[in-house]
mmCIF file of N, CA, C and O in Angstrom:
data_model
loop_
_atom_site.group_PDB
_atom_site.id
_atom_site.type_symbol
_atom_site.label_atom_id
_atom_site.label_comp_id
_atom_site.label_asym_id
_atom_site.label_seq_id
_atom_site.Cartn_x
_atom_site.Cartn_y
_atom_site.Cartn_z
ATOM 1 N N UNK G 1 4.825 -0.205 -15.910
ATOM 2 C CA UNK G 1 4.454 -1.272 -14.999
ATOM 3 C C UNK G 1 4.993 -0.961 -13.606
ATOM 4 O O UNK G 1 6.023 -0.362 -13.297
ATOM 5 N N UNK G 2 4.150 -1.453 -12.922
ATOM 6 C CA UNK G 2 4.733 -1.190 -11.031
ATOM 7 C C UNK G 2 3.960 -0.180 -10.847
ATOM 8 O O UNK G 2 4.137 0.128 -9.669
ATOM 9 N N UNK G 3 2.968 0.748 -11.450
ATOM 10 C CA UNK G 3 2.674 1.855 -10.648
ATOM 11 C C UNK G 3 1.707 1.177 -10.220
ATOM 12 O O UNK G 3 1.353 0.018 -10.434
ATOM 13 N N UNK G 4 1.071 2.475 -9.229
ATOM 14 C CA UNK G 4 -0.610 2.655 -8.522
ATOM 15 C C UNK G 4 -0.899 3.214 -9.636
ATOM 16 O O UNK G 4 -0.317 3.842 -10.521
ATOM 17 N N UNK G 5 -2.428 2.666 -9.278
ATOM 18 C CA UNK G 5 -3.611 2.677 -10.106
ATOM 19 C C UNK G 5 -4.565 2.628 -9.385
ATOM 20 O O UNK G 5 -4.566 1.852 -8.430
ATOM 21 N N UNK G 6 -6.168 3.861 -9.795
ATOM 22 C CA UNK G 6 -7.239 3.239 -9.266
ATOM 23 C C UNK G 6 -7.912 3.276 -10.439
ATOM 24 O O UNK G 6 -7.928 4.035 -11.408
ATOM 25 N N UNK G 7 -8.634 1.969 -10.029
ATOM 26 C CA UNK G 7 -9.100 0.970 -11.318
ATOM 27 C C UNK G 7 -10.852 1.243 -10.765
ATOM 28 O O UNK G 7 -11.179 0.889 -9.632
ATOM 29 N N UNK G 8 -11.923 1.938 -11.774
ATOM 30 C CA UNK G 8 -12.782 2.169 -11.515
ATOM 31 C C UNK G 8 -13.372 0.757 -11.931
ATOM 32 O O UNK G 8 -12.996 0.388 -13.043
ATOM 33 N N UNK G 9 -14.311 -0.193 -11.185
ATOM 34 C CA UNK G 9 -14.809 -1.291 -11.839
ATOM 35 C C UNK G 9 -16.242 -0.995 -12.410
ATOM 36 O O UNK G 9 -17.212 -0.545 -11.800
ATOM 37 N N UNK G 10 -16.125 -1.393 -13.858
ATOM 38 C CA UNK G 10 -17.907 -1.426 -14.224
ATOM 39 C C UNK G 10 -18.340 -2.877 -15.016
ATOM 40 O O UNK G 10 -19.346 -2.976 -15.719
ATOM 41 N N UNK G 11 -17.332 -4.025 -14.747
ATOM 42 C CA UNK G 11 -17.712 -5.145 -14.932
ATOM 43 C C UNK G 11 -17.614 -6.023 -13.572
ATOM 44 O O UNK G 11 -16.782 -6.931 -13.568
ATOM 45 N N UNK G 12 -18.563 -5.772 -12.195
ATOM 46 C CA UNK G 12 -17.762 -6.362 -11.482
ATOM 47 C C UNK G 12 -17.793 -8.635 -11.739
ATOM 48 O O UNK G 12 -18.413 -9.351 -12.525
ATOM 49 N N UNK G 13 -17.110 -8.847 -10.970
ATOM 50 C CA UNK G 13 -17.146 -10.490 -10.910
ATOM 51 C C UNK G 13 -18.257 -10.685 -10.789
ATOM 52 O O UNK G 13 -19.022 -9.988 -10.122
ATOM 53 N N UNK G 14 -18.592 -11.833 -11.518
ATOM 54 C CA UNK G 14 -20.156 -13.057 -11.162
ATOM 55 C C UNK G 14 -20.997 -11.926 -12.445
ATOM 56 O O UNK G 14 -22.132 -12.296 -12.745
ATOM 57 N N UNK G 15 -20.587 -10.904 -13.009
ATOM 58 C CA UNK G 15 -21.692 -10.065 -14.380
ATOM 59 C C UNK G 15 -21.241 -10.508 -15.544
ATOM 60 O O UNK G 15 -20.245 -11.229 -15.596
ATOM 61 N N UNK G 16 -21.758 -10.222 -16.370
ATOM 62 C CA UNK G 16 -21.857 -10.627 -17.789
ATOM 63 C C UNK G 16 -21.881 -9.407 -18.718
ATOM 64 O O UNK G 16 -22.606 -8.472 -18.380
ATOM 65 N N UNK G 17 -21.248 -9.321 -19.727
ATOM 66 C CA UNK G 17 -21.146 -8.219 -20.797
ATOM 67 C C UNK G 17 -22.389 -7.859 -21.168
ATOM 68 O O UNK G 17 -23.421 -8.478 -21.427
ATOM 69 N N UNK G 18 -22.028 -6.577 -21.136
ATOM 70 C CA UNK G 18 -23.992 -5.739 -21.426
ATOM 71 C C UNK G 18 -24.089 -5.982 -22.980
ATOM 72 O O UNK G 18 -25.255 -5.851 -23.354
ATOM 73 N N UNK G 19 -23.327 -6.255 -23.867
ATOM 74 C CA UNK G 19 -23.639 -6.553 -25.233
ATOM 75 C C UNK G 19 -23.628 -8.180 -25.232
ATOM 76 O O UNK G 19 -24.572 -8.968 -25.296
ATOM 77 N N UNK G 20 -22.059 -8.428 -25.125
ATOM 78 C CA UNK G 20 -22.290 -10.369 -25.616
ATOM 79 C C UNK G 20 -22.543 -10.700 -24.330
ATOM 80 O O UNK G 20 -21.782 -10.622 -23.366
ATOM 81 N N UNK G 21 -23.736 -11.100 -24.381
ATOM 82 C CA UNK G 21 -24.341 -11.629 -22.593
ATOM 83 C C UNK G 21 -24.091 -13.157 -22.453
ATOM 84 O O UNK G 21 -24.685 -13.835 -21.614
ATOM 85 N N UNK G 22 -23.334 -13.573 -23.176
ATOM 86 C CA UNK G 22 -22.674 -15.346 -22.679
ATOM 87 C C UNK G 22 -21.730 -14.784 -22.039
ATOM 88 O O UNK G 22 -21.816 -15.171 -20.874
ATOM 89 N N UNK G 23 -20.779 -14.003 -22.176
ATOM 90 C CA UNK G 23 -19.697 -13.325 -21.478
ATOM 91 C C UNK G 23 -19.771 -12.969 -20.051
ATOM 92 O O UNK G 23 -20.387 -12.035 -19.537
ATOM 93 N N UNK G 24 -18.694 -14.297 -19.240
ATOM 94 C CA UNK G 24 -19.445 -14.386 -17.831
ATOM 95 C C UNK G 24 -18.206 -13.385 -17.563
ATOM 96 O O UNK G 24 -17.406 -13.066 -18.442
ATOM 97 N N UNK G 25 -18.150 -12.858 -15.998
ATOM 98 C CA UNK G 25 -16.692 -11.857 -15.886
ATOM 99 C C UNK G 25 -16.078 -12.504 -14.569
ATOM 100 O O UNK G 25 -16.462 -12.244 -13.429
ATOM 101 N N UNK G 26 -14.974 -13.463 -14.942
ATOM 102 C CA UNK G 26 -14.762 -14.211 -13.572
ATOM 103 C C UNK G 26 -13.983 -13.608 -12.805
ATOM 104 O O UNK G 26 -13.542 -14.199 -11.819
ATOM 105 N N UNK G 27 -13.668 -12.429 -13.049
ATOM 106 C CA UNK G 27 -12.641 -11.306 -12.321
ATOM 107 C C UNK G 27 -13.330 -10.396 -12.541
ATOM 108 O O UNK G 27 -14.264 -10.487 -13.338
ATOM 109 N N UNK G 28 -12.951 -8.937 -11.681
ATOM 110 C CA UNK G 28 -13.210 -7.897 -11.952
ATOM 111 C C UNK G 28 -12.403 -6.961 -13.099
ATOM 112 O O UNK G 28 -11.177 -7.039 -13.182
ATOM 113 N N UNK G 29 -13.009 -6.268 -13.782
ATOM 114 C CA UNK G 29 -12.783 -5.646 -14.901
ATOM 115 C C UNK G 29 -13.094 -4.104 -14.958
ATOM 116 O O UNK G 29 -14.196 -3.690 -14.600
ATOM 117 N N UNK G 30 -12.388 -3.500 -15.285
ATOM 118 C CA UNK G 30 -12.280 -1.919 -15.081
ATOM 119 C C UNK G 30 -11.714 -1.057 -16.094
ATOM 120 O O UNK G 30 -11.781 -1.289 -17.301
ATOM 121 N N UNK G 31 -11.182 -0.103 -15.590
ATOM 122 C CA UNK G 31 -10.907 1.358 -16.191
ATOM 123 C C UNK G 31 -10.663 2.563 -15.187
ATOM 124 O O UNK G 31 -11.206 3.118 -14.232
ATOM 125 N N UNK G 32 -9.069 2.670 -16.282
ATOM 126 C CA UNK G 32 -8.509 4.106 -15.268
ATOM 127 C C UNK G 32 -9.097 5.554 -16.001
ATOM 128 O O UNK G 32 -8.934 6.126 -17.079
ATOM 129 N N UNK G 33 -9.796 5.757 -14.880
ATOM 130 C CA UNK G 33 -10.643 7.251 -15.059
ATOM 131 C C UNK G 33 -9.514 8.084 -15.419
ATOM 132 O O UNK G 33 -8.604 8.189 -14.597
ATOM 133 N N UNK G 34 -9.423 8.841 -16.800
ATOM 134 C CA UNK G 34 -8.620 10.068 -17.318
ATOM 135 C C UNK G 34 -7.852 9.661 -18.071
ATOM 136 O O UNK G 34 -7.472 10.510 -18.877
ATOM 137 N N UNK G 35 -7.210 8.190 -18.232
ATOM 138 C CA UNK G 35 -6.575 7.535 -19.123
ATOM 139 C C UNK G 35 -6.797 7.441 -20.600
ATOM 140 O O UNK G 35 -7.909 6.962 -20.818
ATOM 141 N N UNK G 36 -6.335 7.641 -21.364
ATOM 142 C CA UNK G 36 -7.074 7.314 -23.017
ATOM 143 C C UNK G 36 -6.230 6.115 -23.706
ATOM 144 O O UNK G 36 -5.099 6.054 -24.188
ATOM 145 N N UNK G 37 -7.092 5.361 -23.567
ATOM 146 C CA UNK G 37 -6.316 4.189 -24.327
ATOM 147 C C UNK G 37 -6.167 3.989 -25.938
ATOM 148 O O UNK G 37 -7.292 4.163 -26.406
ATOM 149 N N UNK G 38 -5.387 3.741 -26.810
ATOM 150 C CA UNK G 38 -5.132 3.865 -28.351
ATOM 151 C C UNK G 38 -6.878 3.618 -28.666
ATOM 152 O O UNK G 38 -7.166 4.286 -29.660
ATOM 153 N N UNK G 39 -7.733 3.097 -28.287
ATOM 154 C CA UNK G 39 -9.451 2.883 -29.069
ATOM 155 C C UNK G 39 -10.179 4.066 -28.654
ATOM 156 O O UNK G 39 -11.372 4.210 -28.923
ATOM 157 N N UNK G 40 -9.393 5.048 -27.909
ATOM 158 C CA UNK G 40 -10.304 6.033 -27.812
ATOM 159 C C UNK G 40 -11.052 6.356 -26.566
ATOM 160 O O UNK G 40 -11.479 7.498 -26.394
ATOM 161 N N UNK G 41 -11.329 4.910 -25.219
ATOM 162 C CA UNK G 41 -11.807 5.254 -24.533
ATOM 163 C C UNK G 41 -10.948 5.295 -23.331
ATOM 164 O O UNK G 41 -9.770 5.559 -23.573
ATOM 165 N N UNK G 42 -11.294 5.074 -21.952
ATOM 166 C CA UNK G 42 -10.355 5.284 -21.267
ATOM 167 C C UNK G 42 -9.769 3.543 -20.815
ATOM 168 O O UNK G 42 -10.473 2.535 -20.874
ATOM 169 N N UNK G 43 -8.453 3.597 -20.418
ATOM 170 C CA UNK G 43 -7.847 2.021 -20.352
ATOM 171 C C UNK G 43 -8.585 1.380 -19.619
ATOM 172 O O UNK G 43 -9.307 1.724 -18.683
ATOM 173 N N UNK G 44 -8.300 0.074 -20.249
ATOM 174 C CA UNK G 44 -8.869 -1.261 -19.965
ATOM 175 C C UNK G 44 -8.084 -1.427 -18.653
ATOM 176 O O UNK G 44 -6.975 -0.894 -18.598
ATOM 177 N N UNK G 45 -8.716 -2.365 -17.198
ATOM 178 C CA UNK G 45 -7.855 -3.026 -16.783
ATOM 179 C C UNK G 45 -8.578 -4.294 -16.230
ATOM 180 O O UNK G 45 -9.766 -4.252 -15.909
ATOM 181 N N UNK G 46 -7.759 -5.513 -16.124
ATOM 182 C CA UNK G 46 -8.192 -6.961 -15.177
ATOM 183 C C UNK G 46 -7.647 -6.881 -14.083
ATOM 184 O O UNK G 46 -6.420 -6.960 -14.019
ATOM 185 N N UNK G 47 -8.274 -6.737 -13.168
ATOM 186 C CA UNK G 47 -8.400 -6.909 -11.942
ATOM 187 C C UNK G 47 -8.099 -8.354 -10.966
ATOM 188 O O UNK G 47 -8.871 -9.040 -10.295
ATOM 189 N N UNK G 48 -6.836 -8.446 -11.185
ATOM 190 C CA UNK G 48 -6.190 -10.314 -10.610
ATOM 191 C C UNK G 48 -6.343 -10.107 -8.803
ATOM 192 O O UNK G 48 -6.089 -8.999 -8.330
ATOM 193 N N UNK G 49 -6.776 -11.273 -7.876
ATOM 194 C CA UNK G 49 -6.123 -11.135 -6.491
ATOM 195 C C UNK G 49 -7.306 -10.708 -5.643
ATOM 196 O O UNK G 49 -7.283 -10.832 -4.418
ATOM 197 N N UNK G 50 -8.401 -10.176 -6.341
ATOM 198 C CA UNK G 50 -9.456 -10.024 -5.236
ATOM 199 C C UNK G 50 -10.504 -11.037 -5.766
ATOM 200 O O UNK G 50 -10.852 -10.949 -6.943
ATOM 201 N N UNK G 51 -11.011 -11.966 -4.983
ATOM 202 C CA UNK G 51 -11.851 -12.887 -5.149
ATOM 203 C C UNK G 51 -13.851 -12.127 -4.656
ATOM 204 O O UNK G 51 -14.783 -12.872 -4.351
ATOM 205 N N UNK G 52 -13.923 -10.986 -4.714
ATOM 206 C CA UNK G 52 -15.246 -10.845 -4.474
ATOM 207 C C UNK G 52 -15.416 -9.028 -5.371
ATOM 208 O O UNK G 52 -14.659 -8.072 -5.534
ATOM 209 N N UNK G 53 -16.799 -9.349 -5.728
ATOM 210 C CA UNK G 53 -17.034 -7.875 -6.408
ATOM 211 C C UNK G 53 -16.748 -6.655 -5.832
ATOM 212 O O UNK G 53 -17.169 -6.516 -4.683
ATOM 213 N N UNK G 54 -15.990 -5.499 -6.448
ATOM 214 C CA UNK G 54 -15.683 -4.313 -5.969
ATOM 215 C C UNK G 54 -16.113 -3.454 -6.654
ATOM 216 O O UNK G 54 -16.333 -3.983 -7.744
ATOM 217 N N UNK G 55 -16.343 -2.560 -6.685
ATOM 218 C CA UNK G 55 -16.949 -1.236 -7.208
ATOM 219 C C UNK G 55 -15.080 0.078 -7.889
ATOM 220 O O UNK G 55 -14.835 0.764 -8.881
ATOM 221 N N UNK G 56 -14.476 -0.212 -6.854
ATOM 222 C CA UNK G 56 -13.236 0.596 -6.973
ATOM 223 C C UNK G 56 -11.773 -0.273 -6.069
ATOM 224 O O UNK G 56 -11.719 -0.951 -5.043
ATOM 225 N N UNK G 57 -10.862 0.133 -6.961
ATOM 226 C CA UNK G 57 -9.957 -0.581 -6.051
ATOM 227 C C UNK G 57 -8.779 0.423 -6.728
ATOM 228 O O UNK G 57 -8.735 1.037 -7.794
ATOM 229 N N UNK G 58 -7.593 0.254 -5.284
ATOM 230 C CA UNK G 58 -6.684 0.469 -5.843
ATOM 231 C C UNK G 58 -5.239 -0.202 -5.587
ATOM 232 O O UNK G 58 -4.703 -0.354 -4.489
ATOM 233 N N UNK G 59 -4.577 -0.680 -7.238
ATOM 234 C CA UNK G 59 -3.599 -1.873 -7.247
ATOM 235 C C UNK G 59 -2.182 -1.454 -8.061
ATOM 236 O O UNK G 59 -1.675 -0.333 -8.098
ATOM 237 N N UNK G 60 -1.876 -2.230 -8.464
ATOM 238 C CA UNK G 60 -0.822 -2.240 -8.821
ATOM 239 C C UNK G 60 -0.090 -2.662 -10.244
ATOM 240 O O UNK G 60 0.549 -3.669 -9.939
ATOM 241 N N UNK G 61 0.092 -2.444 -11.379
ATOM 242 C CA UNK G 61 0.587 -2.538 -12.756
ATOM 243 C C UNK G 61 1.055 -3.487 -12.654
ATOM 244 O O UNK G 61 2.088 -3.342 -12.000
ATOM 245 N N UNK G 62 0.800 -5.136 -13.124
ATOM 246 C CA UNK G 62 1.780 -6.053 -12.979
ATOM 247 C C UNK G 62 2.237 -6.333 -14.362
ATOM 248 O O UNK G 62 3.382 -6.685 -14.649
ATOM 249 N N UNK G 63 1.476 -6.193 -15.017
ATOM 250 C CA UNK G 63 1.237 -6.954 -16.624
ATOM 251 C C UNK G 63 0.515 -6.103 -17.498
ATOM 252 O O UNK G 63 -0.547 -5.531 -17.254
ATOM 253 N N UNK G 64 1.567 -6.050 -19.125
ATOM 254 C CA UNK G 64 0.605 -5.268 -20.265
ATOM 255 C C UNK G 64 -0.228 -6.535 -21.185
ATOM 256 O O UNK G 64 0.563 -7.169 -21.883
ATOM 257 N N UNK G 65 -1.518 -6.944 -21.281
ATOM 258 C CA UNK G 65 -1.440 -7.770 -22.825
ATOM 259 C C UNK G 65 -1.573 -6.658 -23.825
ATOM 260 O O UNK G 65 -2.002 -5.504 -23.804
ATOM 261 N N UNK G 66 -1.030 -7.467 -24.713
ATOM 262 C CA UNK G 66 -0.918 -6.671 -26.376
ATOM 263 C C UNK G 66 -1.486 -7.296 -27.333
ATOM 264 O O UNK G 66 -1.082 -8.393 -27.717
ATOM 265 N N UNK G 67 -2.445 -6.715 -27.818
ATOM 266 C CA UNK G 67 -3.086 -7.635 -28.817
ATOM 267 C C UNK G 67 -2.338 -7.387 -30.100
ATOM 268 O O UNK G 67 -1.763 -6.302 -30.187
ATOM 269 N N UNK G 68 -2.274 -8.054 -30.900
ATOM 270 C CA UNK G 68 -1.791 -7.490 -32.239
ATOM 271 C C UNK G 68 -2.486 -7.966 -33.096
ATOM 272 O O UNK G 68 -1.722 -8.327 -33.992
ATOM 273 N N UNK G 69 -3.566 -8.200 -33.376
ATOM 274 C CA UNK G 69 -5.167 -8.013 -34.123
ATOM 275 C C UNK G 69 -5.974 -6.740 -33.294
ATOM 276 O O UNK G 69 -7.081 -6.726 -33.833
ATOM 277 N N UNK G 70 -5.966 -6.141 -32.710
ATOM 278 C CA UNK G 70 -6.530 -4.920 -32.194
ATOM 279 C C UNK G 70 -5.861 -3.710 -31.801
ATOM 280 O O UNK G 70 -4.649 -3.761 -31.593
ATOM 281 N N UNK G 71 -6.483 -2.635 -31.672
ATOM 282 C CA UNK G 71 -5.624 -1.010 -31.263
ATOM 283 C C UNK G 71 -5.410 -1.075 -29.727
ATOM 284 O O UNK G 71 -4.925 -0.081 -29.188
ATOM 285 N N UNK G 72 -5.722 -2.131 -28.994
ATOM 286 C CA UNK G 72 -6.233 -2.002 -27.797
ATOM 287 C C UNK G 72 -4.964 -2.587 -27.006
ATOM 288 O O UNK G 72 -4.436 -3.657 -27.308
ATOM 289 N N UNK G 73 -4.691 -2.055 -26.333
ATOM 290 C CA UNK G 73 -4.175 -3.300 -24.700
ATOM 291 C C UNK G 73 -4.606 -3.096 -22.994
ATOM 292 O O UNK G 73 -4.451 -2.185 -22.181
ATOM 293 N N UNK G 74 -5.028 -4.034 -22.967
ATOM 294 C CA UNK G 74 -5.332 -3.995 -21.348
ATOM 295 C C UNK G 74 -4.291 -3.994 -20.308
ATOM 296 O O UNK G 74 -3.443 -4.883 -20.387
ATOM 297 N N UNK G 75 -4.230 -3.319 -19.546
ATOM 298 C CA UNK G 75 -3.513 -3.432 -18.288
ATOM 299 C C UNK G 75 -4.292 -4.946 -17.144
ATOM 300 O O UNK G 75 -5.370 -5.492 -16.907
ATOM 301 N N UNK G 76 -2.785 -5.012 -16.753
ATOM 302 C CA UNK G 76 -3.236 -6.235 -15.472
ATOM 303 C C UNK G 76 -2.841 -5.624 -14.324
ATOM 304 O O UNK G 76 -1.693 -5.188 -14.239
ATOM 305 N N UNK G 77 -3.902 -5.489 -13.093
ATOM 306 C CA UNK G 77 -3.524 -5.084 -11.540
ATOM 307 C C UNK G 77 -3.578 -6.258 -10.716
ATOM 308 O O UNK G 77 -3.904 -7.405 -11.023
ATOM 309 N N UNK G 78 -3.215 -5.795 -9.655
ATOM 310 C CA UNK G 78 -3.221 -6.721 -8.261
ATOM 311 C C UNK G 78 -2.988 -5.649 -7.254
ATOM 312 O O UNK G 78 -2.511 -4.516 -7.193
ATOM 313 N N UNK G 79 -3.588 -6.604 -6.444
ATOM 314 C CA UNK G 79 -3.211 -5.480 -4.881
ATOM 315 C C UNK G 79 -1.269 -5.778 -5.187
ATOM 316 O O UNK G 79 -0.483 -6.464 -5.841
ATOM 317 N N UNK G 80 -1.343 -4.689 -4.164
ATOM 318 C CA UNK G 80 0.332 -4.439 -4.078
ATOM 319 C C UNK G 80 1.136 -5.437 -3.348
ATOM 320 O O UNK G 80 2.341 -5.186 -3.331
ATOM 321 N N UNK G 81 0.715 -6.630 -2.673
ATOM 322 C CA UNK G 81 1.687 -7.640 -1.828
ATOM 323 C C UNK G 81 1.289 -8.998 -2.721
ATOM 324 O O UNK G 81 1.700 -10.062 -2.257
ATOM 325 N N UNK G 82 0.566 -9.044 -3.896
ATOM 326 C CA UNK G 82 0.486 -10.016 -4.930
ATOM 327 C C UNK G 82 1.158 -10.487 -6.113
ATOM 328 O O UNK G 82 1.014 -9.636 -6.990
ATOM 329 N N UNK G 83 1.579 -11.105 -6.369
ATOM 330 C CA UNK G 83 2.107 -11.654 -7.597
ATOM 331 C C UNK G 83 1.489 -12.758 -8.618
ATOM 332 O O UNK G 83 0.818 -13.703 -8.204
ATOM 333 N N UNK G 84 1.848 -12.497 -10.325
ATOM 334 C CA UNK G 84 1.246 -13.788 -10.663
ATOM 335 C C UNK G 84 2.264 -14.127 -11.767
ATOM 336 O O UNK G 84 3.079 -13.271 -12.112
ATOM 337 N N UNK G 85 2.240 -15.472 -12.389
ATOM 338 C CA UNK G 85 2.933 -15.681 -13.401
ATOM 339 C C UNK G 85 2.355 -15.371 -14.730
ATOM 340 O O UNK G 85 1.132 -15.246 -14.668
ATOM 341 N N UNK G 86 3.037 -15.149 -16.339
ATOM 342 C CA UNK G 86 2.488 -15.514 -16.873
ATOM 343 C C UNK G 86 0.975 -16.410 -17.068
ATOM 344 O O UNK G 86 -0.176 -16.030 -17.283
ATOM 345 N N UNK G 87 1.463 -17.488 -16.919
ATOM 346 C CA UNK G 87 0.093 -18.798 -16.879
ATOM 347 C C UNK G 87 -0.588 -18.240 -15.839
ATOM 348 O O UNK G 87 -1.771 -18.179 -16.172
ATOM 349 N N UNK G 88 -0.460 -17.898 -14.979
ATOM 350 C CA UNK G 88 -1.726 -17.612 -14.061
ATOM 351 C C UNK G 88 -2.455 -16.225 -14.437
ATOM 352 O O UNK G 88 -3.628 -16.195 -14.065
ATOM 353 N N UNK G 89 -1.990 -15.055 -15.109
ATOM 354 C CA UNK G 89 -2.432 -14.225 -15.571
ATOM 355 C C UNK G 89 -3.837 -14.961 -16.771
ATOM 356 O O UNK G 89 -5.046 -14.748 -16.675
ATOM 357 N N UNK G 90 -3.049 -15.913 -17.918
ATOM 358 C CA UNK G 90 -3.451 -16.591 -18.900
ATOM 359 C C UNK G 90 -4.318 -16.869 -18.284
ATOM 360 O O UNK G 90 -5.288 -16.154 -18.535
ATOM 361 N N UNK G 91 -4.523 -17.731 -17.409
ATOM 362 C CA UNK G 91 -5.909 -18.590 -17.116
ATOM 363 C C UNK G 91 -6.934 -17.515 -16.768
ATOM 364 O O UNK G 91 -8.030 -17.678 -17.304
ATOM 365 N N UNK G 92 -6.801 -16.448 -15.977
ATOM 366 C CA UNK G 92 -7.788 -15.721 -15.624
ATOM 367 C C UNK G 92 -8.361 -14.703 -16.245
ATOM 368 O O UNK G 92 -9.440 -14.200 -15.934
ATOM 369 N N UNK G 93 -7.322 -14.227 -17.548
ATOM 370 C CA UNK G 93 -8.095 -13.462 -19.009
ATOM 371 C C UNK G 93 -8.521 -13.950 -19.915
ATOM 372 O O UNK G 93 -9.129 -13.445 -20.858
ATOM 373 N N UNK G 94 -8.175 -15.225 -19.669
ATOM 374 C CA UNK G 94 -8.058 -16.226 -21.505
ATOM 375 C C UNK G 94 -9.864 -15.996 -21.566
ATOM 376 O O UNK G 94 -10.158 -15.593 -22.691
ATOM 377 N N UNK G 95 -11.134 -16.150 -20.644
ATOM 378 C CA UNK G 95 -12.441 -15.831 -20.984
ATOM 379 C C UNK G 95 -12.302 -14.678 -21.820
ATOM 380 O O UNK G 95 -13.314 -14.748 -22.518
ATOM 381 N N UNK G 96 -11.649 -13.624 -22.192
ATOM 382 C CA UNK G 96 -11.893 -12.884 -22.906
ATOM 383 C C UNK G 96 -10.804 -12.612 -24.018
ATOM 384 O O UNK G 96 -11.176 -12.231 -25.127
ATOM 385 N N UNK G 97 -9.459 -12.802 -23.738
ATOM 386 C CA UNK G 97 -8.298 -13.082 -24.603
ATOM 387 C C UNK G 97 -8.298 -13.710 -25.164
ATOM 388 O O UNK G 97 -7.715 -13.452 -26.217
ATOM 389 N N UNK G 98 -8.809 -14.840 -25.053
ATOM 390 C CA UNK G 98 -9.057 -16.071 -26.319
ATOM 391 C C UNK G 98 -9.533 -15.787 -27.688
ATOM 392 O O UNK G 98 -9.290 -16.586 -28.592
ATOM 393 N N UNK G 99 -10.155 -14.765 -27.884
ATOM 394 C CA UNK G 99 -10.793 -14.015 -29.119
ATOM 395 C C UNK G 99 -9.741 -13.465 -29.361
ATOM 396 O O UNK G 99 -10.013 -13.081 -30.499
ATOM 397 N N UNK G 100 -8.532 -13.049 -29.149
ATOM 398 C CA UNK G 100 -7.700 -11.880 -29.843
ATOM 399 C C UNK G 100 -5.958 -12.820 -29.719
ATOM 400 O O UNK G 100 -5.566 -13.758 -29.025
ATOM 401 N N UNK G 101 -5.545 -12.264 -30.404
ATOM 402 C CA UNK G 101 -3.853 -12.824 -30.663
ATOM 403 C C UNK G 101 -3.273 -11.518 -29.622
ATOM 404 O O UNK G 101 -2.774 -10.422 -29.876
ATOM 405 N N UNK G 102 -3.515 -12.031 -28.704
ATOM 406 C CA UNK G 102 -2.994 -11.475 -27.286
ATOM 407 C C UNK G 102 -0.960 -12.158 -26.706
ATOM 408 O O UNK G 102 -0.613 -13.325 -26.889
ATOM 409 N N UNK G 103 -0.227 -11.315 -26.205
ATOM 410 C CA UNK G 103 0.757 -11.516 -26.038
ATOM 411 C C UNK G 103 0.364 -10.550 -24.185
ATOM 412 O O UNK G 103 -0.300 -9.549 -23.914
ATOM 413 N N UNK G 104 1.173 -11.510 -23.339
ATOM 414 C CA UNK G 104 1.109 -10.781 -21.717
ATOM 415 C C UNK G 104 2.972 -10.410 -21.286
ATOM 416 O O UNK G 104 3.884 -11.169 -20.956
ATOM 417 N N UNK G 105 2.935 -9.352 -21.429
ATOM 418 C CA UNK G 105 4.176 -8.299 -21.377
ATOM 419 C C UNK G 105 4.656 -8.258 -19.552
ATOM 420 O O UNK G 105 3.973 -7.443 -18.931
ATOM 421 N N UNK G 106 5.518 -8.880 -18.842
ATOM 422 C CA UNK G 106 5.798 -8.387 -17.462
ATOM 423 C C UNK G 106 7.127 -7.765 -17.950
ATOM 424 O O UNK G 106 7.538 -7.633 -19.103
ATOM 425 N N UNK G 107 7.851 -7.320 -16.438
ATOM 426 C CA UNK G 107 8.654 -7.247 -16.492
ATOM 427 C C UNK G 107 9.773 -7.789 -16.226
ATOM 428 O O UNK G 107 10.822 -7.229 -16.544
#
């Protein structure tokens, strides 16, 4: 946690999941190019702190969730002069965390 990261986005904000299409994306949602995350592909990340669609950004490690019903954990970014709490992390993944027995790891 704390590093840079560039977070390639291919869910940006205001899209919907190319499979479960009720799945609105009220943040941007990404992936660190070269990374391999335990499922095999490259890491997950949520994108907290920018309020409009981006294509690429680059932020900052604030937060791990851990699922422990899945192989998976997502990383949480922010630009680098941002902060969030717990609960404010919660509110802005729970659209997609809510399906999994998710735990949010700071430091």
């Amino acid at each position: 946690m704390g590093d840079t990261i560039k977070i390639t986005i291919d869910r940006l904000l205001g899209s919907y999941h190319p499979e479960y299409t009720d799945m609105y994306y009220p943040i941007n949602y990404g992936y660190v190019e070269g990374i391999i995350a335990p499922d095999g592909e490259e890491q997950d990340v949520y994108l907290l702190g920018v309020d409009y669609p981006v294509k690429e950004f680059t932020g900052r490690i604030i937060a791990i969730i851990r699922r422990s019903d899945d192989v998976e954990e997502k990383w949480v970014a922010a630009p680098e002069d941002m902060t969030f709490t717990k609960e404010e992390i919660w509110e802005q993944v729970k659209f997609q965390e809510q399906y999994f027995q998710s735990e949010i790891i700071m430091k």
